[in-house]
């Protein structure tokens, strides 16, 4: 079963990874005060 809608590509937002401090793009609007991780750092934390 497919979830979500298929309205084309997701809107990406720029953020700074809390792990490696590199700029990255995430598919959600970052919330101030919450850590954001790039794909690689997020995978390491799981």
Short mmCIF file of C-alpha atoms in Angstrom, two decimals:
data_model
loop_
_atom_site.label_atom_id
_atom_site.label_comp_id
_atom_site.label_asym_id
_atom_site.label_seq_id
_atom_site.Cartn_x
_atom_site.Cartn_y
_atom_site.Cartn_z
CA UNK A 1 0.00 0.00 0.00
CA UNK A 2 1.39 3.39 -1.00
CA UNK A 3 1.41 6.17 1.58
CA UNK A 4 1.40 9.93 1.14
CA UNK A 5 0.59 11.83 -2.00
CA UNK A 6 2.42 11.95 -5.29
CA UNK A 7 2.50 15.67 -6.00
CA UNK A 8 5.92 15.58 -7.63
CA UNK A 9 9.31 16.16 -6.05
CA UNK A 10 9.50 17.09 -2.38
CA UNK A 11 10.40 20.62 -1.39
CA UNK A 12 13.91 20.51 0.05
CA UNK A 13 15.24 22.87 2.73
CA UNK A 14 18.85 23.79 3.47
CA UNK A 15 20.18 22.89 6.91
CA UNK A 16 23.49 22.39 8.69
CA UNK A 17 24.13 18.86 9.93
CA UNK A 18 24.57 18.68 13.72
CA UNK A 19 26.97 15.75 13.27
CA UNK A 20 29.47 16.75 10.57
CA UNK A 21 28.58 20.48 10.32
CA UNK A 22 28.22 20.24 6.52
CA UNK A 23 25.39 21.99 4.72
CA UNK A 24 22.75 19.53 3.55
CA UNK A 25 19.21 19.47 2.20
CA UNK A 26 16.35 17.85 4.08
CA UNK A 27 12.75 17.14 2.95
CA UNK A 28 11.26 19.10 5.87
CA UNK A 29 11.50 22.61 7.29
CA UNK A 30 14.07 22.49 10.11
CA UNK A 31 12.77 23.52 13.53
CA UNK A 32 14.92 25.94 15.50
CA UNK A 33 16.44 24.28 18.55
CA UNK A 34 16.28 20.74 17.10
CA UNK A 35 19.26 18.93 15.62
CA UNK A 36 19.19 18.10 11.92
CA UNK A 37 21.41 15.38 10.46
CA UNK A 38 22.53 14.68 6.90
CA UNK A 39 21.71 11.32 5.38
CA UNK A 40 25.09 9.81 6.35
CA UNK A 41 25.07 11.02 9.97
CA UNK A 42 21.43 10.02 10.39
CA UNK A 43 22.25 6.49 9.21
CA UNK A 44 25.17 6.28 11.69
CA UNK A 45 22.89 7.28 14.58
CA UNK A 46 20.23 4.64 13.84
#
